[in-house]
Short mmCIF file of N, CA and C in Angstrom, two decimals:
data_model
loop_
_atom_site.label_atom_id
_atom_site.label_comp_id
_atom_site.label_asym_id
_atom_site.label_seq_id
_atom_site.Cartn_x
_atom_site.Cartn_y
_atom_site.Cartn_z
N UNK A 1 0.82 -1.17 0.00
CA UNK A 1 0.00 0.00 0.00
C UNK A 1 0.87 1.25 0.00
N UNK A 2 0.07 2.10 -0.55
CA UNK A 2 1.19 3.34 -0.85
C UNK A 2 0.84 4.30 0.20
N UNK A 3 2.16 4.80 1.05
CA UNK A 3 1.57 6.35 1.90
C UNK A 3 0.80 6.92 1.91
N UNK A 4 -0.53 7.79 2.20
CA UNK A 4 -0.62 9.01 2.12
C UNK A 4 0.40 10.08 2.26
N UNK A 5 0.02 11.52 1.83
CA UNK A 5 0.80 12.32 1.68
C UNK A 5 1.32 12.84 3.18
N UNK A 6 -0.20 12.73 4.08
CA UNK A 6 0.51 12.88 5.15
C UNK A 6 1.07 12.46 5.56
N UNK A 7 1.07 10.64 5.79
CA UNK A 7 1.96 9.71 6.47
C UNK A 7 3.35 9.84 5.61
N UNK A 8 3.71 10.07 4.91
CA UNK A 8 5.13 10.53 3.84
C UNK A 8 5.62 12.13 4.77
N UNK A 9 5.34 12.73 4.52
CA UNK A 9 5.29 13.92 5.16
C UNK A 9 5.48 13.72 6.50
N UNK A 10 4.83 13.09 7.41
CA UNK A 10 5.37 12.67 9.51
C UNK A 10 6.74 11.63 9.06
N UNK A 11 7.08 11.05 8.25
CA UNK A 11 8.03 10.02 8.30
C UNK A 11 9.52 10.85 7.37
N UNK A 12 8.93 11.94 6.96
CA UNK A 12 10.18 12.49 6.38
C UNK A 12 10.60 13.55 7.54
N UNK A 13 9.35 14.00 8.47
CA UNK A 13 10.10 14.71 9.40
C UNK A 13 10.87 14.03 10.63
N UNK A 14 10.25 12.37 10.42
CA UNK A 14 10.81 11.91 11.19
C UNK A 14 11.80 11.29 11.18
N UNK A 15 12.72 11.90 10.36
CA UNK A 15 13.54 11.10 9.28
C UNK A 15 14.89 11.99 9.46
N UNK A 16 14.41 13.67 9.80
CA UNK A 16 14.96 14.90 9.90
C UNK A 16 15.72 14.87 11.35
N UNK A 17 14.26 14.61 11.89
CA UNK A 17 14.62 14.98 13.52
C UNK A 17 15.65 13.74 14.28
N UNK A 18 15.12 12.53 13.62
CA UNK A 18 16.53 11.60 13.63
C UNK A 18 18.39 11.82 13.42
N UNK A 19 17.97 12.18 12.36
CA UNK A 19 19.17 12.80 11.87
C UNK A 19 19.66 13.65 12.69
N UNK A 20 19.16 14.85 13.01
CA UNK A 20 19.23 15.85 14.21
C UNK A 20 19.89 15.57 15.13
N UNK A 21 18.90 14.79 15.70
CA UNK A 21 19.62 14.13 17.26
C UNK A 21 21.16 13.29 17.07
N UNK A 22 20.86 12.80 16.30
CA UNK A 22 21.93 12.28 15.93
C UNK A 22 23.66 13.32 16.05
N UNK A 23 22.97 13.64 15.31
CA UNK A 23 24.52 14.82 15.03
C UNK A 23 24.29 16.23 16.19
N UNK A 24 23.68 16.02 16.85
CA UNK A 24 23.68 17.50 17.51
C UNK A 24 23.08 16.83 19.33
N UNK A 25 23.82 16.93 20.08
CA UNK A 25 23.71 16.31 21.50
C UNK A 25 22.82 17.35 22.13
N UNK A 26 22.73 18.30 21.94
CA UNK A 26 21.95 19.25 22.43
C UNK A 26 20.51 19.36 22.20
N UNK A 27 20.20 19.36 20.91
CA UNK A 27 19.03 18.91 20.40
C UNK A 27 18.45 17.59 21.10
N UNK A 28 19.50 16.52 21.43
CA UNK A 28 19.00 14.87 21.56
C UNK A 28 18.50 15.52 22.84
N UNK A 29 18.81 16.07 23.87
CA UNK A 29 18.94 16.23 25.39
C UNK A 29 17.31 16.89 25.02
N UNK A 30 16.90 17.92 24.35
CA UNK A 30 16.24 18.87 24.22
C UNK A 30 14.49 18.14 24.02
N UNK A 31 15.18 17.41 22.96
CA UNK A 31 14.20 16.35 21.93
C UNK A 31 13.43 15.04 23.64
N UNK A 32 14.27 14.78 23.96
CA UNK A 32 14.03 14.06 25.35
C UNK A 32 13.14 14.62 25.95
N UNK A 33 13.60 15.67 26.39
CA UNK A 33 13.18 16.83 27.18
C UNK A 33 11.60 16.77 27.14
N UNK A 34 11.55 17.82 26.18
CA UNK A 34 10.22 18.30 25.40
C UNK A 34 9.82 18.13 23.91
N UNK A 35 9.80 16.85 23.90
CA UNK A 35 9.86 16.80 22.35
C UNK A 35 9.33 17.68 21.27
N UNK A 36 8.16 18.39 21.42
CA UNK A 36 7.13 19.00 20.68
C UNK A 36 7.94 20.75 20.96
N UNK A 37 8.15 21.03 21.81
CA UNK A 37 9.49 22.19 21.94
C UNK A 37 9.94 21.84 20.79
N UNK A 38 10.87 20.96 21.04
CA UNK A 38 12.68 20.77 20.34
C UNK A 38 11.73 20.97 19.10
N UNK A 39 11.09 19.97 18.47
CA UNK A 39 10.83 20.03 16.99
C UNK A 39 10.50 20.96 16.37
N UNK A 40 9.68 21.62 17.32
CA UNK A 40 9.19 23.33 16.43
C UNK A 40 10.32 24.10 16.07
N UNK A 41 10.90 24.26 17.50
CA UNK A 41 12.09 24.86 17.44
C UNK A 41 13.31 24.86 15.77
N UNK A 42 13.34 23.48 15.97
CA UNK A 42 14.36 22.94 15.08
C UNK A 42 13.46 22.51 13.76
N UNK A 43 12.18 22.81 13.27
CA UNK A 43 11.51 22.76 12.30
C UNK A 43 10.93 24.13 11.47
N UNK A 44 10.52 25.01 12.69
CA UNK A 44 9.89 26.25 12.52
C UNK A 44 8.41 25.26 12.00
N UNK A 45 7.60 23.73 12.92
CA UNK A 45 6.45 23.45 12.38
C UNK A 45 6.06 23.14 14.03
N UNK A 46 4.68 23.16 14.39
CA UNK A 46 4.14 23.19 15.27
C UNK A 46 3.44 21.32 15.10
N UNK A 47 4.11 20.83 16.13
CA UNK A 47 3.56 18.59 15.70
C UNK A 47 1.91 19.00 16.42
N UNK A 48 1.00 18.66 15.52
CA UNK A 48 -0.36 18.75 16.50
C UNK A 48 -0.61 17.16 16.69
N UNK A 49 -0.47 16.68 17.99
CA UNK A 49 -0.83 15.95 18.10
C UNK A 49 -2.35 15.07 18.69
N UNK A 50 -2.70 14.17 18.16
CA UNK A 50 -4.48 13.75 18.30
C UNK A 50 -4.92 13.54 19.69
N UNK A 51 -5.71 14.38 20.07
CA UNK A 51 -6.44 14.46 21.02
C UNK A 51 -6.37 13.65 22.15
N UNK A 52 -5.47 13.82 23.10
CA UNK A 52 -5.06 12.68 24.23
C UNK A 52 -4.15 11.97 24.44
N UNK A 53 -3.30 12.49 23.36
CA UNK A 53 -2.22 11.63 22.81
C UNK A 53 -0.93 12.91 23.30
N UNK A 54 0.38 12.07 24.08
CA UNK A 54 1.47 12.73 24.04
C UNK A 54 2.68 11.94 23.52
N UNK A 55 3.89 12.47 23.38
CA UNK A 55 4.93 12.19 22.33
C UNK A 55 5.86 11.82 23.55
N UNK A 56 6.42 10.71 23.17
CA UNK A 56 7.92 10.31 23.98
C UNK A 56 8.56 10.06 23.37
N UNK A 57 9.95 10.52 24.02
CA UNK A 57 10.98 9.98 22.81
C UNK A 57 12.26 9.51 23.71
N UNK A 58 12.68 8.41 23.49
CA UNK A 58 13.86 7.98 24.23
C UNK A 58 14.64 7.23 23.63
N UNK A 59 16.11 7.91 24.01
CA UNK A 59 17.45 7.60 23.58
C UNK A 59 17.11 6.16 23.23
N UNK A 60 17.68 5.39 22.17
CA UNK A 60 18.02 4.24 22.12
C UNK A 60 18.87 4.39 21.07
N UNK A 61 20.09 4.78 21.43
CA UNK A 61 21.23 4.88 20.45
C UNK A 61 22.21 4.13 20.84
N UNK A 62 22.32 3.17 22.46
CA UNK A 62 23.10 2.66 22.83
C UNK A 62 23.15 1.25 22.08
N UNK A 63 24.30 1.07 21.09
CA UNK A 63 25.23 -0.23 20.85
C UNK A 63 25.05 -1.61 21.89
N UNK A 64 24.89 -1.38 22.82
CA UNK A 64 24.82 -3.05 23.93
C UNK A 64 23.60 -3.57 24.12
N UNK A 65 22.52 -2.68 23.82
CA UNK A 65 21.28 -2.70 24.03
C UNK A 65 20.13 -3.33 23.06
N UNK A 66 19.19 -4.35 22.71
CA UNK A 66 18.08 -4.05 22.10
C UNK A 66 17.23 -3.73 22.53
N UNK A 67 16.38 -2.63 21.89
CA UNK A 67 15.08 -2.14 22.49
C UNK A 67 14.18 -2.78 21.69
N UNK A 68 12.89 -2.36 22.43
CA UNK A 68 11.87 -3.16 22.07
C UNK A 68 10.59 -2.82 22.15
N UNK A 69 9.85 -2.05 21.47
CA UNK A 69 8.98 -0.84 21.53
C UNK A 69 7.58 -2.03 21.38
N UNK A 70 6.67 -2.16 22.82
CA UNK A 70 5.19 -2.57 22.33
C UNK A 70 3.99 -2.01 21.87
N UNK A 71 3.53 -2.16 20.79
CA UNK A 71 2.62 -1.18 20.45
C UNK A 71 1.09 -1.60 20.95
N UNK A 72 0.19 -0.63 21.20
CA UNK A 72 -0.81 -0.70 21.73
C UNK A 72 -1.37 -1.94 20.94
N UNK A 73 -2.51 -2.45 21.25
CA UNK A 73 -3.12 -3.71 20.65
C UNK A 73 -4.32 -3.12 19.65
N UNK A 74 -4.09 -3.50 18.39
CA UNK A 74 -5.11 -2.89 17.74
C UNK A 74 -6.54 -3.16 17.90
N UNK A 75 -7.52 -2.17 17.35
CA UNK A 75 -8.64 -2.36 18.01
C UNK A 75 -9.90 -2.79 16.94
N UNK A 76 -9.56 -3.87 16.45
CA UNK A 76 -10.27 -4.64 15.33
C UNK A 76 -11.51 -4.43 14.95
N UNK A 77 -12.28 -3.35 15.70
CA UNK A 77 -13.55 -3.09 15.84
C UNK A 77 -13.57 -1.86 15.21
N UNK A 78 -12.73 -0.76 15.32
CA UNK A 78 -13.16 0.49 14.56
C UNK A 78 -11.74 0.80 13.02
N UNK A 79 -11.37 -0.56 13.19
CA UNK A 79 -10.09 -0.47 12.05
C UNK A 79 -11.00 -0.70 10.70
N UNK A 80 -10.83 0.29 9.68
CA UNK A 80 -11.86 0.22 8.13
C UNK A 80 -10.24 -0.05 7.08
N UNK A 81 -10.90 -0.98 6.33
CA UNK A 81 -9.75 -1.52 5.64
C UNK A 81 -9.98 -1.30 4.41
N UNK A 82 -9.25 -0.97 3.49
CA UNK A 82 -9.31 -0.35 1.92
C UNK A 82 -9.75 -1.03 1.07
N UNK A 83 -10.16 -0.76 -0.12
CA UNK A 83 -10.98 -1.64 -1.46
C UNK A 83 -9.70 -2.85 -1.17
N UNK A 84 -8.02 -2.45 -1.47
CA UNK A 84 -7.18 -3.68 -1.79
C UNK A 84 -7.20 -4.71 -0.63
N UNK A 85 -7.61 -4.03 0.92
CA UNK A 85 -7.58 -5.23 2.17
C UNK A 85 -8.61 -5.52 1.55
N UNK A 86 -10.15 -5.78 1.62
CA UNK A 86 -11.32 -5.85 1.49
C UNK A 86 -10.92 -7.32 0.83
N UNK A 87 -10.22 -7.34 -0.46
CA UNK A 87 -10.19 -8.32 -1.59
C UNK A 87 -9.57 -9.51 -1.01
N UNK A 88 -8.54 -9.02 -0.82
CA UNK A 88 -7.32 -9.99 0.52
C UNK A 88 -8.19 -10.99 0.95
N UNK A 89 -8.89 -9.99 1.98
CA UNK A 89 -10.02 -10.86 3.34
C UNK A 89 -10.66 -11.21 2.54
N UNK A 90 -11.51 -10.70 1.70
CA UNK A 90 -12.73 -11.91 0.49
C UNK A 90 -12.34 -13.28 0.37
N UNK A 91 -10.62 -13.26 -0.20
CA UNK A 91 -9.94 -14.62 -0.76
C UNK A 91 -9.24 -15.35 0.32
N UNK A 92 -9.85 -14.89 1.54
CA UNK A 92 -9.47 -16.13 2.66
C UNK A 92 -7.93 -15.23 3.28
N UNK A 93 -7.45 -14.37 2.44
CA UNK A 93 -6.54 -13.85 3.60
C UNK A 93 -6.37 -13.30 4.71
N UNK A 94 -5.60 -13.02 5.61
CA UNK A 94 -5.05 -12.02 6.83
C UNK A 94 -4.75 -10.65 6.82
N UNK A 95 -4.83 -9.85 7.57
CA UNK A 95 -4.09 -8.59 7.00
C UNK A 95 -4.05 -8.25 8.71
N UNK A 96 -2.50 -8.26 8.86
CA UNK A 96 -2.26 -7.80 10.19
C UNK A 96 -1.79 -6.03 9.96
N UNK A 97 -1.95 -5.59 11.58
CA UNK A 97 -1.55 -4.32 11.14
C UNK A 97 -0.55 -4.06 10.68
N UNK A 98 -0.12 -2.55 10.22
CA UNK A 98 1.00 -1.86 9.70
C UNK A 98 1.74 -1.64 10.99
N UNK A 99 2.76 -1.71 11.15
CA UNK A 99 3.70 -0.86 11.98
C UNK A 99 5.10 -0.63 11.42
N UNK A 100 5.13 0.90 11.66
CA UNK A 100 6.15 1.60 10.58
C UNK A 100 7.69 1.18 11.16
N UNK A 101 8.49 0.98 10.52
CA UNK A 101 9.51 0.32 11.10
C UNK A 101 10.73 1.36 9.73
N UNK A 102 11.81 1.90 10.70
CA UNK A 102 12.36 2.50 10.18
C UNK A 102 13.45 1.45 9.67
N UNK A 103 14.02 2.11 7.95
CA UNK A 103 15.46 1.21 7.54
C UNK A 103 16.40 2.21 8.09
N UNK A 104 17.93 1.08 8.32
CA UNK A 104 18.87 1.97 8.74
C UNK A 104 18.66 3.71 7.93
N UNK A 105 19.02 4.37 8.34
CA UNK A 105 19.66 5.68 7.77
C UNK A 105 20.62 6.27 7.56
N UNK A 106 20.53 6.91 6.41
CA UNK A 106 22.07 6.99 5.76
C UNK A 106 22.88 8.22 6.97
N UNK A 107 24.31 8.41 6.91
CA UNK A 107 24.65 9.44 8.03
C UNK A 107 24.29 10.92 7.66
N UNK A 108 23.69 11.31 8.81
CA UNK A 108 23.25 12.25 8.86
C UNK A 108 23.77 13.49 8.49
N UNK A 109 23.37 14.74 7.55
CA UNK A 109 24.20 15.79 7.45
C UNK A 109 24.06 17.04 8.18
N UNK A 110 24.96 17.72 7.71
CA UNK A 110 25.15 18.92 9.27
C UNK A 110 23.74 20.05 8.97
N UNK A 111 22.85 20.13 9.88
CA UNK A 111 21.75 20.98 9.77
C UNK A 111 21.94 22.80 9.42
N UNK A 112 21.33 23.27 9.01
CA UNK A 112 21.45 24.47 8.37
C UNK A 112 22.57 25.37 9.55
N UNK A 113 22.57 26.70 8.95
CA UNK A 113 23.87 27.62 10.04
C UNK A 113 22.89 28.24 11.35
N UNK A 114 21.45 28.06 11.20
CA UNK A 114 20.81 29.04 11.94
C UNK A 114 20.25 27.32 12.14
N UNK A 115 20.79 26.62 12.55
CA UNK A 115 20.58 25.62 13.60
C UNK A 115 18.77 24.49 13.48
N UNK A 116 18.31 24.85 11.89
CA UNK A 116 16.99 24.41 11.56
C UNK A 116 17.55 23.31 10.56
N UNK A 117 16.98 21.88 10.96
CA UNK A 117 16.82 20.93 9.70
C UNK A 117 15.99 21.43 8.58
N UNK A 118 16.56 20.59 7.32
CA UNK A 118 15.65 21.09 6.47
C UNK A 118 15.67 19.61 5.69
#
């Protein structure tokens, strides 16, 4: 299935702010901090996030470590599935959820002089 424009658009900023932290320790500390701060800050974009919902973000850059992120349990009851799931499930298939899973990323480059990813 192909992105929406928005989901392309949250995954390229999230793609930015990775990068960010990455190369800039101050930002990572910041991004920890207050995430929705740091990003405006370092975006000039305001993250609105859905109604009840807050943002965490934690270091997992440590080498010795695997992390292991559980995602809420989906809720099979108000999930609406597209003309292409629809067909799937007709012909006896499954369709488990999506969960966005980042590929490595290439190394990060040095963010603008006035301290904004772009």
């Amino acid at each position: 299935m192909k992105p929406t424009s928005s989901q392309q658009k949250s995954q390229e900023l999230l793609e930015k702010i990775i990068h960010k932290a990455w190369s800039d320790d101050a930002f990572k500390a910041a991004l920890i901090a207050n995430p929705l701060d740091a990003i405006e800050k370092a975006t000039g974009e305001r993250v609105q996030l859905p109604e009840g919902k807050t943002l965490i973000v934690r270091d997992q850059t440590s080498q010795e470590k695997i992390y292991v992120n559980i995602p809420a349990e989906p809720n099979m009851e108000d999930m609406e599935l597209s003309e292409e799931q629809l067909e799937v499930v007709a012909g006896g298939g499954i369709i488990w959820p999506a969960y966005v899973m980042l590929p490595i990323l290439p190394t990060p480059t040095n963010p603008s002089k006035d301290g904004r990813i772009s």
